[in-house]
Short mmCIF file of C-alpha atoms in Angstrom, two decimals:
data_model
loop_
_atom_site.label_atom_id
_atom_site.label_comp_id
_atom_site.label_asym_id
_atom_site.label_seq_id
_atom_site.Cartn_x
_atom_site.Cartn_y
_atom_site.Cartn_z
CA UNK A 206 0.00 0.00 0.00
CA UNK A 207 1.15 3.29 -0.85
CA UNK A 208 2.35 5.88 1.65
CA UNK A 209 1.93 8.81 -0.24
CA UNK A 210 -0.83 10.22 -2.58
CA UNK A 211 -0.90 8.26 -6.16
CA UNK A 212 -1.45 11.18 -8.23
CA UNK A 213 1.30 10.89 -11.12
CA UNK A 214 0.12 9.19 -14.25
CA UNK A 215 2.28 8.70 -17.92
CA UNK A 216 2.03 11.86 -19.00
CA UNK A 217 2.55 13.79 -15.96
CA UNK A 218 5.88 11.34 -15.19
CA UNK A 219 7.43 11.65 -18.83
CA UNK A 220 7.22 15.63 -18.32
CA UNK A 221 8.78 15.03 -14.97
CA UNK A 222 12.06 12.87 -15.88
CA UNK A 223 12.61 14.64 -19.15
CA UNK A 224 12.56 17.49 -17.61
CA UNK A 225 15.07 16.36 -15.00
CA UNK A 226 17.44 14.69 -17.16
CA UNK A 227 17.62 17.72 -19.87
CA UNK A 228 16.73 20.57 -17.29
CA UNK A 229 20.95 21.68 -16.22
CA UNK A 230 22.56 20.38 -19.55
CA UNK A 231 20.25 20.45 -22.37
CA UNK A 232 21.68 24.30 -22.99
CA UNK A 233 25.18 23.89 -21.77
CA UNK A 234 26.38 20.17 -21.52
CA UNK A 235 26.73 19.89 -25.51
CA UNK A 236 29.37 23.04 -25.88
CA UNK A 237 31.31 21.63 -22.88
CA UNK A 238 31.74 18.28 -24.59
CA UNK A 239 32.16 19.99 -28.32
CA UNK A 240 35.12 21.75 -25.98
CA UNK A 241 36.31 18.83 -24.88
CA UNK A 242 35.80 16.43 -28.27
CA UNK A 243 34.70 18.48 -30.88
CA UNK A 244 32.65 16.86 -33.35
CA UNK A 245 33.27 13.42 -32.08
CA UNK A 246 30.66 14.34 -29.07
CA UNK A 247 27.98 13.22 -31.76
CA UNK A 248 29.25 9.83 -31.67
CA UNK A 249 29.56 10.52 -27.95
CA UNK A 250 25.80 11.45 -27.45
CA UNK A 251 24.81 8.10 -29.43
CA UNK A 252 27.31 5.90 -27.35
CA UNK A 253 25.85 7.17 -23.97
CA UNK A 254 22.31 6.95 -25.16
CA UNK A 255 23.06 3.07 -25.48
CA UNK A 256 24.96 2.83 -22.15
CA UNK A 257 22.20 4.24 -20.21
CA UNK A 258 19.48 2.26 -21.49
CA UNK A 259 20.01 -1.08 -20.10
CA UNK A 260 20.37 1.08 -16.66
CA UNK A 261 17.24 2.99 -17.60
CA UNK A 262 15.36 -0.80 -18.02
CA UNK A 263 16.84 -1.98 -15.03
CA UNK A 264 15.61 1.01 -12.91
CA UNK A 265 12.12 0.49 -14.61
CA UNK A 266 11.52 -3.28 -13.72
CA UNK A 267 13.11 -2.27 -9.91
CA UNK A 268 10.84 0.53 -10.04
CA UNK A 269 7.89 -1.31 -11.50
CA UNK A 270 8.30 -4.48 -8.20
CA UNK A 271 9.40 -1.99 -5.70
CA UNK A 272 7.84 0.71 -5.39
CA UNK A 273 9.02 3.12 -2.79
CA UNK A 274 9.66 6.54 -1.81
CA UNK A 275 13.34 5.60 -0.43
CA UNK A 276 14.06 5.06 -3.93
CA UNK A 277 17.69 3.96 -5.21
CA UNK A 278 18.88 3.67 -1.57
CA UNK A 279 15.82 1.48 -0.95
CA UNK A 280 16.16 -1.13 -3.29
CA UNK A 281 20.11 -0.76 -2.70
CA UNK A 282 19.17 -2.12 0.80
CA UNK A 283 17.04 -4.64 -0.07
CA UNK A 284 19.71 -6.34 -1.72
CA UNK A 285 22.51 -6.04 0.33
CA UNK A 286 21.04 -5.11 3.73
CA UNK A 287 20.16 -1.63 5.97
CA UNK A 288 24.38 -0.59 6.47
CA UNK A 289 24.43 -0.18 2.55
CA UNK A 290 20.80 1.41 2.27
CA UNK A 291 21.88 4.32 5.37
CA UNK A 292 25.16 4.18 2.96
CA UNK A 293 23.89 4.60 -0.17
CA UNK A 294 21.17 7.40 1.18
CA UNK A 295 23.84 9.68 2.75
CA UNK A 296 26.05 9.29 -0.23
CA UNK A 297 22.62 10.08 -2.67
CA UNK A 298 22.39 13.09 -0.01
CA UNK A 299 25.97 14.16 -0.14
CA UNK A 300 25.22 15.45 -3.88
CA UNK A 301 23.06 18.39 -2.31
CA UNK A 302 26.84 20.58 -1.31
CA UNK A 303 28.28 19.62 -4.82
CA UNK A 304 25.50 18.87 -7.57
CA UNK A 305 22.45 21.44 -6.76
CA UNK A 306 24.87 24.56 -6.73
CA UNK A 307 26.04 23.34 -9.94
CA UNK A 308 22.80 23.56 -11.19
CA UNK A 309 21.81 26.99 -9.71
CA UNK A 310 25.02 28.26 -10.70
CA UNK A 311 23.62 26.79 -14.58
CA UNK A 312 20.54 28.46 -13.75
CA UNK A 313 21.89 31.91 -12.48
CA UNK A 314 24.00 32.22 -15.47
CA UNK A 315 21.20 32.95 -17.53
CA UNK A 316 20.00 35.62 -16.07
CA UNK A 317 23.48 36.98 -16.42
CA UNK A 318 23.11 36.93 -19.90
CA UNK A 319 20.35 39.52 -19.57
CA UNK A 320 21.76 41.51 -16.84
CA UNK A 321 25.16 42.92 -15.71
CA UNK A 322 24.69 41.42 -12.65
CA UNK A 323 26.94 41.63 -9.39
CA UNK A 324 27.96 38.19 -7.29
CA UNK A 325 25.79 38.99 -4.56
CA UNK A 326 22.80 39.29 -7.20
CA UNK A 327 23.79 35.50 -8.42
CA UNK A 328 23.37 34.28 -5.21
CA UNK A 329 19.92 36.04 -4.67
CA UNK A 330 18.98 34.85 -7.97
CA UNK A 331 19.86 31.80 -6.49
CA UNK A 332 18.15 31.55 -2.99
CA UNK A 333 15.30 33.17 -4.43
CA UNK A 334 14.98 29.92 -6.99
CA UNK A 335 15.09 27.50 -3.94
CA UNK A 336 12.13 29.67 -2.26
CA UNK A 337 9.84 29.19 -5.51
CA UNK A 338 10.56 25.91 -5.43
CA UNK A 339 9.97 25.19 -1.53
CA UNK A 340 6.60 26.93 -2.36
CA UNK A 341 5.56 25.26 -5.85
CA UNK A 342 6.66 21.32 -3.75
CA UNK A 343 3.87 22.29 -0.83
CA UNK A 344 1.36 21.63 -3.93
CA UNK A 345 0.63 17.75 -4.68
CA UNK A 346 2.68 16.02 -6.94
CA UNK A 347 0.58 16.35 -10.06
CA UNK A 348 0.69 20.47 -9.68
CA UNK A 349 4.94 19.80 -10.35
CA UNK A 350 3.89 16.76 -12.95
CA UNK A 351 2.23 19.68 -15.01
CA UNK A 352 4.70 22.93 -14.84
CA UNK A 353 7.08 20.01 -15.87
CA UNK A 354 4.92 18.65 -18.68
CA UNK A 355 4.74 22.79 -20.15
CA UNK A 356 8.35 23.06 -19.50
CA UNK A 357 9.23 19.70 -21.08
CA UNK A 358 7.07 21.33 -24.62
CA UNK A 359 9.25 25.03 -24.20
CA UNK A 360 12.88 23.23 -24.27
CA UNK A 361 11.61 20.67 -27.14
CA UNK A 362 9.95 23.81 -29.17
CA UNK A 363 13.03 25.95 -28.79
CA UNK A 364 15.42 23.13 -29.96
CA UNK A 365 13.17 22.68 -32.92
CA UNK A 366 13.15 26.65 -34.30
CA UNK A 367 16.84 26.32 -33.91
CA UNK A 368 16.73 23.48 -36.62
CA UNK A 369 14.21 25.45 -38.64
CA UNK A 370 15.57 28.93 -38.66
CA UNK A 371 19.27 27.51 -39.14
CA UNK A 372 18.14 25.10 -41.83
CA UNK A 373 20.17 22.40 -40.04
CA UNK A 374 21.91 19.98 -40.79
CA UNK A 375 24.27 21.64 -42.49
CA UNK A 376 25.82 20.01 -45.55
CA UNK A 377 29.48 20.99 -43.93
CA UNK A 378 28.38 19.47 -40.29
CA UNK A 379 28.35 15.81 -40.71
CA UNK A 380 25.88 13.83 -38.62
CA UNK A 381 28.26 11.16 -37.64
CA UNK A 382 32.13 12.08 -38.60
CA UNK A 383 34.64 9.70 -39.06
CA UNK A 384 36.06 8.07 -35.95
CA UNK A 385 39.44 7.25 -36.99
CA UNK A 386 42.54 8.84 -34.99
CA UNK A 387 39.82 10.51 -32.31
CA UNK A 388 38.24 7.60 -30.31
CA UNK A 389 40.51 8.47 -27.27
CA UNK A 390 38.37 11.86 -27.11
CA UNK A 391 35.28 9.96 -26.25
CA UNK A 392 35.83 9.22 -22.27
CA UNK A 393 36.83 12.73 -21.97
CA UNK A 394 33.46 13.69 -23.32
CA UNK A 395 31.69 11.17 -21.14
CA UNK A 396 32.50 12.41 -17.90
CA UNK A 397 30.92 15.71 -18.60
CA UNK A 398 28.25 14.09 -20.31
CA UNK A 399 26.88 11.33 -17.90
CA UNK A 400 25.59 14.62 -15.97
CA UNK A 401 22.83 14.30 -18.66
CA UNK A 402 21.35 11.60 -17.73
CA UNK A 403 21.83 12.09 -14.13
CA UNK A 404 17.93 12.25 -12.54
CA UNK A 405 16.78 8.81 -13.25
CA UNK A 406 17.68 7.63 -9.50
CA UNK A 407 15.98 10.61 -7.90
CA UNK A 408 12.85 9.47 -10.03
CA UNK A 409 12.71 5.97 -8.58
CA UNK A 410 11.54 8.10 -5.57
CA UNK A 411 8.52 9.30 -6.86
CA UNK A 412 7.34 5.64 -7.72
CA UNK A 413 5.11 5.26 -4.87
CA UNK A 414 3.12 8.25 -6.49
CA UNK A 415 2.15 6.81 -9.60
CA UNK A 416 -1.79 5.66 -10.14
CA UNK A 417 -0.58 2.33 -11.45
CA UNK A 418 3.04 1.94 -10.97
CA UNK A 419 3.22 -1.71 -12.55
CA UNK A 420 2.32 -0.06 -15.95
CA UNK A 421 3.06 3.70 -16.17
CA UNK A 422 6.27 3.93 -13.84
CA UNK A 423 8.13 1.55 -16.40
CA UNK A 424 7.00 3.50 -19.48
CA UNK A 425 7.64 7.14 -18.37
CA UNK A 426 11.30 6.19 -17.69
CA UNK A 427 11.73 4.82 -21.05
CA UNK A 428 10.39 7.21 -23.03
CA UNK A 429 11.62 10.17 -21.12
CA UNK A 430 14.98 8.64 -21.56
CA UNK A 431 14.89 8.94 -24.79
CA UNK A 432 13.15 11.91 -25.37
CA UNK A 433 15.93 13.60 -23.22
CA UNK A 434 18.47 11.52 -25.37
CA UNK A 435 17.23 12.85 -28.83
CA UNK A 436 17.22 16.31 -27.77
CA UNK A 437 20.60 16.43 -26.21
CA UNK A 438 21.67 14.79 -29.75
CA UNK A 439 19.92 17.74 -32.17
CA UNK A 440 21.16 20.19 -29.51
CA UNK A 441 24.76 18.61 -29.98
CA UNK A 442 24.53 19.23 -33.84
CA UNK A 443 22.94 23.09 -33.69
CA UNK A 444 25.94 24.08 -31.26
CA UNK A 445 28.51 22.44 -33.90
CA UNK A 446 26.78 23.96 -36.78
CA UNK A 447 27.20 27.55 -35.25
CA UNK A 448 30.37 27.23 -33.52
CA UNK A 449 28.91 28.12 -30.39
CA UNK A 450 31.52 26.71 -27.94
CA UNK A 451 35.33 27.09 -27.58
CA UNK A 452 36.02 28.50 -24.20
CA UNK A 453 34.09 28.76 -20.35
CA UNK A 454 32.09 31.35 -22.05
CA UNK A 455 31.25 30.70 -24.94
CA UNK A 456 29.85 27.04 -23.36
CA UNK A 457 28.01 28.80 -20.91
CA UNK A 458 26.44 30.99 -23.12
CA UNK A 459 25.73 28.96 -26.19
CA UNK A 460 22.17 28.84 -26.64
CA UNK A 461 21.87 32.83 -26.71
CA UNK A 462 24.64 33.47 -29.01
CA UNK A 463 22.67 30.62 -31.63
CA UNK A 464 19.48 32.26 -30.76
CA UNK A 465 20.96 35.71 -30.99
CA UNK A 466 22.46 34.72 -34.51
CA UNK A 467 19.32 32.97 -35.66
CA UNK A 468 16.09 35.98 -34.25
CA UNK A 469 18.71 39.24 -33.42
CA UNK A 470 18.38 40.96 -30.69
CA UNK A 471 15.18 39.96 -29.33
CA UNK A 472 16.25 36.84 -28.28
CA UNK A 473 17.85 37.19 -25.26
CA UNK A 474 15.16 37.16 -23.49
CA UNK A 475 13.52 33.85 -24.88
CA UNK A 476 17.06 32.24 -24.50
CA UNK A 477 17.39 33.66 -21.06
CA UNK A 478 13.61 32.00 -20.26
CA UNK A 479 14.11 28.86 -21.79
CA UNK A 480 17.45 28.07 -20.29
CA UNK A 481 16.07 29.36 -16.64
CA UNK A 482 12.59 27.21 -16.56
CA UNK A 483 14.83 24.11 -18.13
CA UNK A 484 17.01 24.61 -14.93
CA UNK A 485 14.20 24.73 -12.57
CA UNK A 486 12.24 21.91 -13.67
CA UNK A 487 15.44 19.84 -13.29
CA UNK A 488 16.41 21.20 -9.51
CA UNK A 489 12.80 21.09 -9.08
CA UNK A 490 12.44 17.31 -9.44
CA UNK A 491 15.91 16.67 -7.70
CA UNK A 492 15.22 18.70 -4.70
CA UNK A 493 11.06 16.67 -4.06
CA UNK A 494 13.24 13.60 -4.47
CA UNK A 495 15.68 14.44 -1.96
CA UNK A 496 12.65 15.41 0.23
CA UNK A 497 10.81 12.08 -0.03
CA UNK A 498 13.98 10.38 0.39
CA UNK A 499 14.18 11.84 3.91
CA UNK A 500 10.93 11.28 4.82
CA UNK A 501 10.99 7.92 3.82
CA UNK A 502 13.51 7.14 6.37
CA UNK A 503 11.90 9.20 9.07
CA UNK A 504 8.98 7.34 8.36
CA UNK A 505 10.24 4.20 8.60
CA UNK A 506 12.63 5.66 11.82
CA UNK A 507 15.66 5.66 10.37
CA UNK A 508 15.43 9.58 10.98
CA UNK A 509 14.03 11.86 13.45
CA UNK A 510 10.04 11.38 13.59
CA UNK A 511 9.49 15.19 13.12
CA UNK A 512 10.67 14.73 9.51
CA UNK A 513 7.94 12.31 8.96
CA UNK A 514 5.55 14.75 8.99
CA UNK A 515 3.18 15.50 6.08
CA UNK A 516 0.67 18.42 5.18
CA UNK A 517 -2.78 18.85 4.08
CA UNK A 518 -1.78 18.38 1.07
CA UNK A 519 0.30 15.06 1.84
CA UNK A 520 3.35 15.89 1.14
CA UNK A 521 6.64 15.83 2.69
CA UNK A 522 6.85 19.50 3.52
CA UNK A 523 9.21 18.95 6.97
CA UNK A 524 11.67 17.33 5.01
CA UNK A 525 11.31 19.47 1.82
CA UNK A 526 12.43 22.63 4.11
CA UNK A 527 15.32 20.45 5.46
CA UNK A 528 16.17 20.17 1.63
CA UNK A 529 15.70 23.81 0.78
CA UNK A 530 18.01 24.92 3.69
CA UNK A 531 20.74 22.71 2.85
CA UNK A 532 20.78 23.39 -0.51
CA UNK A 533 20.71 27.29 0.55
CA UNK A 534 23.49 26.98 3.02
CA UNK A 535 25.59 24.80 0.44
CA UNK A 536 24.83 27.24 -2.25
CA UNK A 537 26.05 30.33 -0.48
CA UNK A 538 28.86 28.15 1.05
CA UNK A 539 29.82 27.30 -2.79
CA UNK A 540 29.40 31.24 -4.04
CA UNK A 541 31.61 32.41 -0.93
CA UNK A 542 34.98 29.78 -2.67
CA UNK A 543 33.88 30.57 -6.07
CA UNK A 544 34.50 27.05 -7.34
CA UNK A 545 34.20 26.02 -11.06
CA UNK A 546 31.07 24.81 -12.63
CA UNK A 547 32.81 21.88 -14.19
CA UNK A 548 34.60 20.28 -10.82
CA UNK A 549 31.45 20.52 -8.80
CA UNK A 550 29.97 18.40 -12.00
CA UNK A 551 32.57 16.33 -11.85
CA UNK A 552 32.55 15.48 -8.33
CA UNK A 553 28.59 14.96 -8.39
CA UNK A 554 28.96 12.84 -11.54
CA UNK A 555 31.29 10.55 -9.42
CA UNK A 556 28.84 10.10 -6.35
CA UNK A 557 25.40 9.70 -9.12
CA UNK A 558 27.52 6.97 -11.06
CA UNK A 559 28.28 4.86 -7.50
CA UNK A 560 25.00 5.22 -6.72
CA UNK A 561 24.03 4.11 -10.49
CA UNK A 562 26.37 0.95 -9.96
CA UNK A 563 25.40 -0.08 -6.71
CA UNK A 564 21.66 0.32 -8.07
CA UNK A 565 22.41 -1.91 -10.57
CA UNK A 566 24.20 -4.87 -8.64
CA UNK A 567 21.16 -4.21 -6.56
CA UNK A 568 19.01 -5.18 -9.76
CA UNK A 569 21.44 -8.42 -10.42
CA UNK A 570 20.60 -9.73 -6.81
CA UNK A 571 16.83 -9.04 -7.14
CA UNK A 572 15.55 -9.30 -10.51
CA UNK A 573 15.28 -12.75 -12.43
CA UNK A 574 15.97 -14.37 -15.95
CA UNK A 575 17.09 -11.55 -18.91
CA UNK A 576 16.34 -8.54 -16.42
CA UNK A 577 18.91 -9.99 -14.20
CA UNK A 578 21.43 -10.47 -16.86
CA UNK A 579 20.51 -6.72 -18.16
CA UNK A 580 21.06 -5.37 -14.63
CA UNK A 581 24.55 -7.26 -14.82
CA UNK A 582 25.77 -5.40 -17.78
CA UNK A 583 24.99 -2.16 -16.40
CA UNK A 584 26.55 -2.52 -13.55
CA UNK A 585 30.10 -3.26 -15.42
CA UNK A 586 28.74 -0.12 -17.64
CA UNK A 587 28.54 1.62 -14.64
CA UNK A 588 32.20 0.68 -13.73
CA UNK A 589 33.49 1.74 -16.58
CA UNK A 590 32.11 5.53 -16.58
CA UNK A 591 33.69 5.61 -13.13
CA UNK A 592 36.82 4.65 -14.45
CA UNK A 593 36.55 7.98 -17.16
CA UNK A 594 36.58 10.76 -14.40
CA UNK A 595 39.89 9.48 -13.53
CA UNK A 596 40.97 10.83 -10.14
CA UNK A 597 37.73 12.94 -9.59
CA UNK A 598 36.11 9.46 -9.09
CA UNK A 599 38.37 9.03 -5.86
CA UNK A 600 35.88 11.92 -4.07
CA UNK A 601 32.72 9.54 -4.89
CA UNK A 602 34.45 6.66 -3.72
CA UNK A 603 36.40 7.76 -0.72
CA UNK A 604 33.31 9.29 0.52
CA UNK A 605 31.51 5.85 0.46
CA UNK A 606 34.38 4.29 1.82
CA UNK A 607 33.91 6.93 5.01
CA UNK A 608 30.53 7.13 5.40
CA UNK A 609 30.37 3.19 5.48
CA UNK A 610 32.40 3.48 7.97
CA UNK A 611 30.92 5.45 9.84
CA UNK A 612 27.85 3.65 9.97
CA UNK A 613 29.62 0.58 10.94
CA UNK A 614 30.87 2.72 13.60
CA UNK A 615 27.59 3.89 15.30
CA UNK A 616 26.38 0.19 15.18
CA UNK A 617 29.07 -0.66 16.69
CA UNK A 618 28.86 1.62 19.63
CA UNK A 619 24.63 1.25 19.56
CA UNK A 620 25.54 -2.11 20.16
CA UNK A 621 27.70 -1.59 23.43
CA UNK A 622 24.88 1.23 24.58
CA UNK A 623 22.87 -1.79 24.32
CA UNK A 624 24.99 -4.26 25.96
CA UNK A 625 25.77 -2.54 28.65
CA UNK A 626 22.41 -1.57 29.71
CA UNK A 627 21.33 -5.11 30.33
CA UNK A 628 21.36 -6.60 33.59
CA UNK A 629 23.77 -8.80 34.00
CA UNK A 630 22.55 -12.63 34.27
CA UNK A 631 23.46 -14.59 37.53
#
């Protein structure tokens, strides 16, 4: 029985994870990896499409049997135990200092295009994001399901007038270029890229939500998958067409400089929009995962019982705030050391692929016959786009490494608290 309302149906949960997996890259992701691998980052976008799908099934058939607002952390203890799920949910909450700032530091930069804008108005900007979305997540889930689903429409629509004003393709912009002498380029392009595609573990958490789970959970992660993967693609070839990457500005800014080149002047402020609302839907769905993550465990008393609590309109609000805050503190915290845009991706992309992997090993201990064998291969997939970050993957895993610890630690001393406080027998 479900905990939580079940108010999300196919529609409303397509809108919701393509949202969240295009939201903080669909306008900036493509220049950084036509930076890093020029034109090769087509054959990049095709090659990741292909290694996230067996991980995108294997979520949907964990998804579609178990159901539950503790999401990837859930099913991660289900399969190897409650140490790895209090792991794994820490670890999934250690993105919030790294992986949301990244995104409202995505988001902010928009407005920057429009305005000459000071860093203390970034960081407003910023906070003030986090307060419309504390207020839009008091609303039941279907109220987010639909901004998402109009938000989903804008991004798709403005990728499309790019390819109709520019007349794209262009005959000079191959499709597919030849591979031959640049294959090394493709890891470097993957471990910018996986941020993409990032948001289909925070999804699992809204599976106790859906009207029929067994049928429409499975289906809204598929096809918002590759929705999310065909527009990243066209997006891909409209910022090689134009040239509009290079350098950390250029990247940042490429979907107003094609817009500029393709409408004038005017523009700006539908680029500016766009990018914004694409950011917002993606923190948007991150940030009510997060939140039913924590109450989840509160619920279940993993967490203080206050966090548990839910309002009239039966959502996690207590826990959403906790959210909100954090991400507030870590935001300003962020601003105040000025760190770059592409470490604090890098270091989330490290902790969202370990989480990814130990999802899927989850998936080889609980799923049977060809899903089983599917949930294998993803989770040496997994490996291997841990193994392209290199030394940024060391943050990911020596954070799991600590916080396991750490947890084995408080057992440990739970269970002399414990011990001790029994009488002792005759």
């Amino acid at each position: 029985m479900s905990r939580l309302n079940k108010e999300l149906g196919l529609l409303q949960g397509v809108g919701l994870l393509s949202t969240s997996l295009l939201g903080t890259g669909v306008f900036v992701i493509p220049a950084l990896a036509a930076t890093a691998a020029g034109d090769i980052s087509l054959w990049a976008w095709l090659l990741l499409i292909v290694l996230v799908l067996p991980m995108a099934f294997t979520f949907a058939q964990l998804g579609r049997h178990y159901p539950h607002a503790g999401g990837a952390p859930h099913l991660i203890g289900r399969a190897f135990g409650a140490p790895m799920e209090r792991t794994s949910a820490w670890l999934f909450l250690a993105v919030i200092p790294v992986g949301l700032p990244a995104a409202l530091n995505i988001a902010s930069g928009f407005w920057h295009a429009l305005f000459a804008l000071s860093d203390l108005a970034i960081l407003a900007i910023q906070l003030a994001t986090l307060g419309i979305i504390l207020l839009l997540g008091q609303r039941p889930a279907r109220t987010s399901g639909g901004v998402q689903i109009v938000i989903a429409l804008a991004i798709v629509a403005t990728i499309a007038l790019i390819w109709f004003k520019g007349d794209l393709p262009h005959a000079e912009q191959p499709l597919l270029p030849p591979l031959t002498g640049n294959w090394q380029l493709l890891p470097v392009a993957l471990g910018v890229m996986f941020w993409c595609f990032v948001g289909i573990e925070a999804f699992t958490h809204l599976g106790e939500e859906f009207k029929n789970p067994q049928r429409d959970f499975p289906l809204a992660l598929l096809l918002g998958v590759l929705l999310a993967g065909l527009v990243y693609w066209a997006c891909s070839v409209a910022v090689l067409s134009f040239h509009a990457y290079g350098d950390a500005r250029t990247d940042a800014a490429s979907l107003p400089l094609m817009l500029d080149v393709l409408l004038g002047d005017q523009a700006r402020w539908l680029s500016a929009s766009i990018g914004y609302l694409a950011c917002f839907a993606s923190m948007n769905v991150y940030i009510q995962g997060f939140s039913r993550l924590i109450w989840s465990l509160a619920d279940e008393g993993k967490l203080p019982r206050a966090l548990a609590e839910r309002n009239a309109n039966g959502v996690p609000a207590r826990a959403l705030l906790l959210v909100v805050l954090s991400c507030a503190l870590s935001a300003t915290l962020i601003w105040s050391l000025s760190l770059s845009l592409d470490q604090l991706i890098r270091y989330a992309n490290g902790n969202f692929i370990v989480i990814y992997m130990l999802s899927m090993a989850a998936g080889w201990l609980l799923l049977r016959g060809l899903w089983r064998w599917l949930a294998g291969l993803s989770t040496l997939l997994c490996l291997g786009l841990l193994l392209t970050l290199g030394f940024d993957a060391l943050y990911a895993i020596g954070l799991l490494a600590l916080l396991f610890g750490l947890d084995r630690w408080r057992q440990a001393r739970r269970s002399i608290s414990l011990h001790s406080a029994l009488p002792p027998t005759p």
